[in-house]
mmCIF file of C-alpha atoms in Angstrom:
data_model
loop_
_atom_site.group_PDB
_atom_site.id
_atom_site.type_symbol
_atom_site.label_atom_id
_atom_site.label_comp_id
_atom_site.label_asym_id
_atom_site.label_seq_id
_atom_site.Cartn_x
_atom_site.Cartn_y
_atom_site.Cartn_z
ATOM 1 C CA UNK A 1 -2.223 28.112 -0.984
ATOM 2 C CA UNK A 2 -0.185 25.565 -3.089
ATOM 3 C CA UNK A 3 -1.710 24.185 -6.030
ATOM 4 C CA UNK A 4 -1.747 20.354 -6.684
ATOM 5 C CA UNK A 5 1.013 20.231 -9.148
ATOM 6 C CA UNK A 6 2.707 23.029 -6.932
ATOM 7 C CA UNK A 7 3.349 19.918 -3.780
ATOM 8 C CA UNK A 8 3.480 17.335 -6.601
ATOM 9 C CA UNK A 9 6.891 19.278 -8.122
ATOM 10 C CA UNK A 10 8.087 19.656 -4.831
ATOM 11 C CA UNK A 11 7.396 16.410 -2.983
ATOM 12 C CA UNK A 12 6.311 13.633 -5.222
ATOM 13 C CA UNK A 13 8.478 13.995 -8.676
ATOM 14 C CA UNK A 14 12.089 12.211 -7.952
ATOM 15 C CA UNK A 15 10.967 9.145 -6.200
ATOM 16 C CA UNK A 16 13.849 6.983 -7.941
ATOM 17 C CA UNK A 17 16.341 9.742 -7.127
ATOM 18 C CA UNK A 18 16.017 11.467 -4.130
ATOM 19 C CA UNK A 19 17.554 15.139 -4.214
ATOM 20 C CA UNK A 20 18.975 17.097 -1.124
ATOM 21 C CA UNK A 21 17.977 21.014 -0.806
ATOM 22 C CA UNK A 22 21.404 21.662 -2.447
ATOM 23 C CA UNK A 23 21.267 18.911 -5.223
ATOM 24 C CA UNK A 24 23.404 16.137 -3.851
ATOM 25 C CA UNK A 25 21.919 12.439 -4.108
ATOM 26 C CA UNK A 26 20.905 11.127 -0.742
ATOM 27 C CA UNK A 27 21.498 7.428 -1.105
ATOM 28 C CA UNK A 28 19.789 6.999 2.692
ATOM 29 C CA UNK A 29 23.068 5.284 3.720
ATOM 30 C CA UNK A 30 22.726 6.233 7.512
ATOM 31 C CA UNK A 31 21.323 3.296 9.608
ATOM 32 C CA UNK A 32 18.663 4.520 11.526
ATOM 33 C CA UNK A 33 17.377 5.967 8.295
ATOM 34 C CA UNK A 34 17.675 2.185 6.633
ATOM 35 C CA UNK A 35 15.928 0.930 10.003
ATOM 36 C CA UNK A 36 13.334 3.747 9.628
ATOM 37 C CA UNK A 37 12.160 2.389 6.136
ATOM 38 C CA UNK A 38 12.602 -0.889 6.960
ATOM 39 C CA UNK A 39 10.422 -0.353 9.591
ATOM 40 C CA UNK A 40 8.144 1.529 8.018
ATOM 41 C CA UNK A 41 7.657 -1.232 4.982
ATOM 42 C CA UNK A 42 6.738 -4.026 7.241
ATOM 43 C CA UNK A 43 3.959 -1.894 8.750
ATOM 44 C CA UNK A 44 2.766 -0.736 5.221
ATOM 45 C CA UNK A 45 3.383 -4.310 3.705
ATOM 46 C CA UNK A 46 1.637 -5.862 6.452
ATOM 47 C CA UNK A 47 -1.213 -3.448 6.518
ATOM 48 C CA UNK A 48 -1.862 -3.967 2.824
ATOM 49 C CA UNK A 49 -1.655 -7.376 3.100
ATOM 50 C CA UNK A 50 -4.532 -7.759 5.580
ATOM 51 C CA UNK A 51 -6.094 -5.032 3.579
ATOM 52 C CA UNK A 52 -5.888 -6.999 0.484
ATOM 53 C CA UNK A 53 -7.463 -10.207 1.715
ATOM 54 C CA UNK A 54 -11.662 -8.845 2.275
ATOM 55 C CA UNK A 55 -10.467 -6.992 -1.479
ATOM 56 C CA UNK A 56 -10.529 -10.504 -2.564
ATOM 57 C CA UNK A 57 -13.175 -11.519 -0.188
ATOM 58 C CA UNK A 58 -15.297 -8.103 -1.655
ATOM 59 C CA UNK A 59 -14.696 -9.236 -5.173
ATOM 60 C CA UNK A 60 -15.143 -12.917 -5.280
ATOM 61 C CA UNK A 61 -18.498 -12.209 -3.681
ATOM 62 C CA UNK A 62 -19.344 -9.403 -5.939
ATOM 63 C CA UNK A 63 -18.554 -12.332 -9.204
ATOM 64 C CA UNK A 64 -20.694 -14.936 -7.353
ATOM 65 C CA UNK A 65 -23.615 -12.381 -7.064
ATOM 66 C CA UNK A 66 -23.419 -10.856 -10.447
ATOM 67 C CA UNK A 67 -20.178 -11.210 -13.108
ATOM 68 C CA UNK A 68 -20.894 -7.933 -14.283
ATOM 69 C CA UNK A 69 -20.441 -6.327 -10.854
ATOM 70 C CA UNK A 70 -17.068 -8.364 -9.984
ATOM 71 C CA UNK A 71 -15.602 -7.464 -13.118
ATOM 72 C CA UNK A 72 -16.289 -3.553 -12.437
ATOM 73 C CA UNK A 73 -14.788 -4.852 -8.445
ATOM 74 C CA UNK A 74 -12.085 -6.222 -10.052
ATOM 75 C CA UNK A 75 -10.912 -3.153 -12.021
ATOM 76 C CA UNK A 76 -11.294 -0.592 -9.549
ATOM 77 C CA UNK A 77 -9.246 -2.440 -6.944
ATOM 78 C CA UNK A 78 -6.834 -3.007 -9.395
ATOM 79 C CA UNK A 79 -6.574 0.457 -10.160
ATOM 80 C CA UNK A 80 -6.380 1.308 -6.545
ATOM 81 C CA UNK A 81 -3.624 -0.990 -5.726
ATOM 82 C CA UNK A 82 -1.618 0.577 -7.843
ATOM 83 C CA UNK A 83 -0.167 3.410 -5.241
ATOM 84 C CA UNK A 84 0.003 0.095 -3.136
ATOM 85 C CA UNK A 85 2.339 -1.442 -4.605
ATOM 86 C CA UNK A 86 4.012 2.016 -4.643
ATOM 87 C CA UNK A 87 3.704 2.349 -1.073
ATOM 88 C CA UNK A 88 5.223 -1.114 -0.821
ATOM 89 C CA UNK A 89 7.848 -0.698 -2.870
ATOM 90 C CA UNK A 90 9.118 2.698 -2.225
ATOM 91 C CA UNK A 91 10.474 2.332 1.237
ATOM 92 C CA UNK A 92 11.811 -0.892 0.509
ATOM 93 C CA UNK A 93 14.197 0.053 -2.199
ATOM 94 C CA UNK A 94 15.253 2.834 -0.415
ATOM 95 C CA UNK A 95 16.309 1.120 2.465
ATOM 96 C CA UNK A 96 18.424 -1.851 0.290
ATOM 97 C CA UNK A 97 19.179 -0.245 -2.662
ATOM 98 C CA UNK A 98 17.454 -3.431 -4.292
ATOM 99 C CA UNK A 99 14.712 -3.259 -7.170
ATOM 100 C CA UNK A 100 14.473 -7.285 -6.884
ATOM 101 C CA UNK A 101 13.283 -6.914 -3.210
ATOM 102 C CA UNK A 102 11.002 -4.378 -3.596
ATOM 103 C CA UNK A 103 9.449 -6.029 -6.217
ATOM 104 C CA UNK A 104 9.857 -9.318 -4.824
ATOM 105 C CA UNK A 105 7.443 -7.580 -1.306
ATOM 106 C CA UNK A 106 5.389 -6.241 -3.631
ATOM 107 C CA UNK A 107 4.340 -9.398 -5.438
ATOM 108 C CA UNK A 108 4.068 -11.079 -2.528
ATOM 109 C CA UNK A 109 1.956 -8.308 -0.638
ATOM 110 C CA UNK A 110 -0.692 -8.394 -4.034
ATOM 111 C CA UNK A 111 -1.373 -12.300 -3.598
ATOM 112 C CA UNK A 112 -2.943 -11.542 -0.364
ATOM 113 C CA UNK A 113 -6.286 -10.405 -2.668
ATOM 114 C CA UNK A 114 -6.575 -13.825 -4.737
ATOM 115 C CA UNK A 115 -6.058 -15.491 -1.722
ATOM 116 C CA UNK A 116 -8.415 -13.260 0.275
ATOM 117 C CA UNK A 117 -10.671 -14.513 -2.952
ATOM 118 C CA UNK A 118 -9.820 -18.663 -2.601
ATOM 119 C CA UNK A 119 -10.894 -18.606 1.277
ATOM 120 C CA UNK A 120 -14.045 -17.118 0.449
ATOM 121 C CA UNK A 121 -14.838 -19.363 -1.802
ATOM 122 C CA UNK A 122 -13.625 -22.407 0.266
ATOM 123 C CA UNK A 123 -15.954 -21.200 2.780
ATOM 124 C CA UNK A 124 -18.994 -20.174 1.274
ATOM 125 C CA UNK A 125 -20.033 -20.696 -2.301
ATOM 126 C CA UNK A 126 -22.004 -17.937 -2.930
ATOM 127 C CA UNK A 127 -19.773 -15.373 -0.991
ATOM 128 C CA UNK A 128 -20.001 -13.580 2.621
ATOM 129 C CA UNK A 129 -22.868 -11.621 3.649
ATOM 130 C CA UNK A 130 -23.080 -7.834 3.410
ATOM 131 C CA UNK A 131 -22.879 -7.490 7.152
ATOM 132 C CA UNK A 132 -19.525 -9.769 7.883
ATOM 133 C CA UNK A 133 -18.271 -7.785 4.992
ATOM 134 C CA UNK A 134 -18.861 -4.573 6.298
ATOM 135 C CA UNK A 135 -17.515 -5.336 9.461
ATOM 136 C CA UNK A 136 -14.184 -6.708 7.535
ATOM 137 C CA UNK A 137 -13.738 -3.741 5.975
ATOM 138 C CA UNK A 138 -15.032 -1.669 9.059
ATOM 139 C CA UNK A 139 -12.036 -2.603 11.307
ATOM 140 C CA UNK A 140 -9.459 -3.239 8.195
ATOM 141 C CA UNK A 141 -9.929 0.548 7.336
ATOM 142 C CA UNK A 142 -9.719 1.396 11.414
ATOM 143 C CA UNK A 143 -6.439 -0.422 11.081
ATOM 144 C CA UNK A 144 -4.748 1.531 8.020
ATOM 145 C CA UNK A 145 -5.789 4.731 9.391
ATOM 146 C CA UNK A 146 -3.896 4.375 12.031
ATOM 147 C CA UNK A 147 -0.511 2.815 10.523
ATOM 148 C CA UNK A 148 -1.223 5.877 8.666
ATOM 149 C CA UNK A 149 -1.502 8.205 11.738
ATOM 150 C CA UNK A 150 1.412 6.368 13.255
ATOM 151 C CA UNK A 151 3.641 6.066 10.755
ATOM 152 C CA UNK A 152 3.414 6.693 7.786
ATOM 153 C CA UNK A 153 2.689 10.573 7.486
ATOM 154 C CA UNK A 154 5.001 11.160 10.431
ATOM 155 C CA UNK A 155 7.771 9.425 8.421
ATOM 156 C CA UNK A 156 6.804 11.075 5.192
ATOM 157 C CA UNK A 157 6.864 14.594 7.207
ATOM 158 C CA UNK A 158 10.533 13.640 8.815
ATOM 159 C CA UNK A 159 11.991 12.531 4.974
ATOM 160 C CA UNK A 160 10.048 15.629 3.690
ATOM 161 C CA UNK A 161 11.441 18.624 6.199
ATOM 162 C CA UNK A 162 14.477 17.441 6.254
ATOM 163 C CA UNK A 163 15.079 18.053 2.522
ATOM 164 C CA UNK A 164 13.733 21.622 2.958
#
């Protein structure tokens, strides 16, 4: 059995610079590989975007209940949307080349949380109920499991093997 840092090494450490099996840079330039990623960061970017909105919806009702609690909210979404943005980002910049754009989806995928935060509060003062919330999140998560069924690990497997 492989040991974390084992499948890290192998699969995780050159995201900037992809490397072939036999240490040529793969600059993705085929097409359907472009399309692939393209693809494949709309879903993701998309996803996390609807994802993002009851995170804002979560936290601005967690600071109307108790400031203590939406501050704690607040920093451990912000530490979970860090891989996010990664996932975001990532298949973006492969697919153009450009840093601008996959910050530029990035950014724009992240205001989706404040905003998720400003209809809340435009709609109820005091925040959503625990219920509507759990329901939000109930059918957001059924959603991202399966853009991650879907897509996501069957791209990473396809990008994966055929560097082996």
């Amino acid at each position: 059995s492989q040991t974390f840092s084992e499948i890290d090494s192998k699969y995780g450490s050159n995201l900037v610079e992809v490397q072939t099996s036999h240490g040529k840079k793969n600059d993705f330039g085929d097409g359907t590989t472009k399309r692939t990623l393209n693809r494949m960061n709309i879903l993701t970017a998309s996803a996390i975007e609807i994802h993002n909105l009851p995170e804002g919806v979560t936290t601005y009702t967690g600071a109307a209940k108790d400031t203590k609690l939406g501050i704690a909210l607040a920093i451990a979404i912000a530490l979970h949307n860090i891989p996010e943005g990664i996932a975001v980002a990532t298949p973006i910049y492969f697919a153009t080349g450009s840093k601008f754009k996959a910050l530029q989806r990035t950014f724009i995928s992240a205001l989706a949380e404040p905003f998720g935060g400003i209809i809340d509060w435009l709609i109820t003062s005091d925040g959503l109920n625990a219920n509507v919330n759990g329901i939000m999140f109930g059918l957001v998560a059924g959603m991202m499991v399966t853009i991650s069924i879907k897509e996501l690990i069957p791209t990473a497997h396809r990008f994966c093997l055929s560097r082996d």
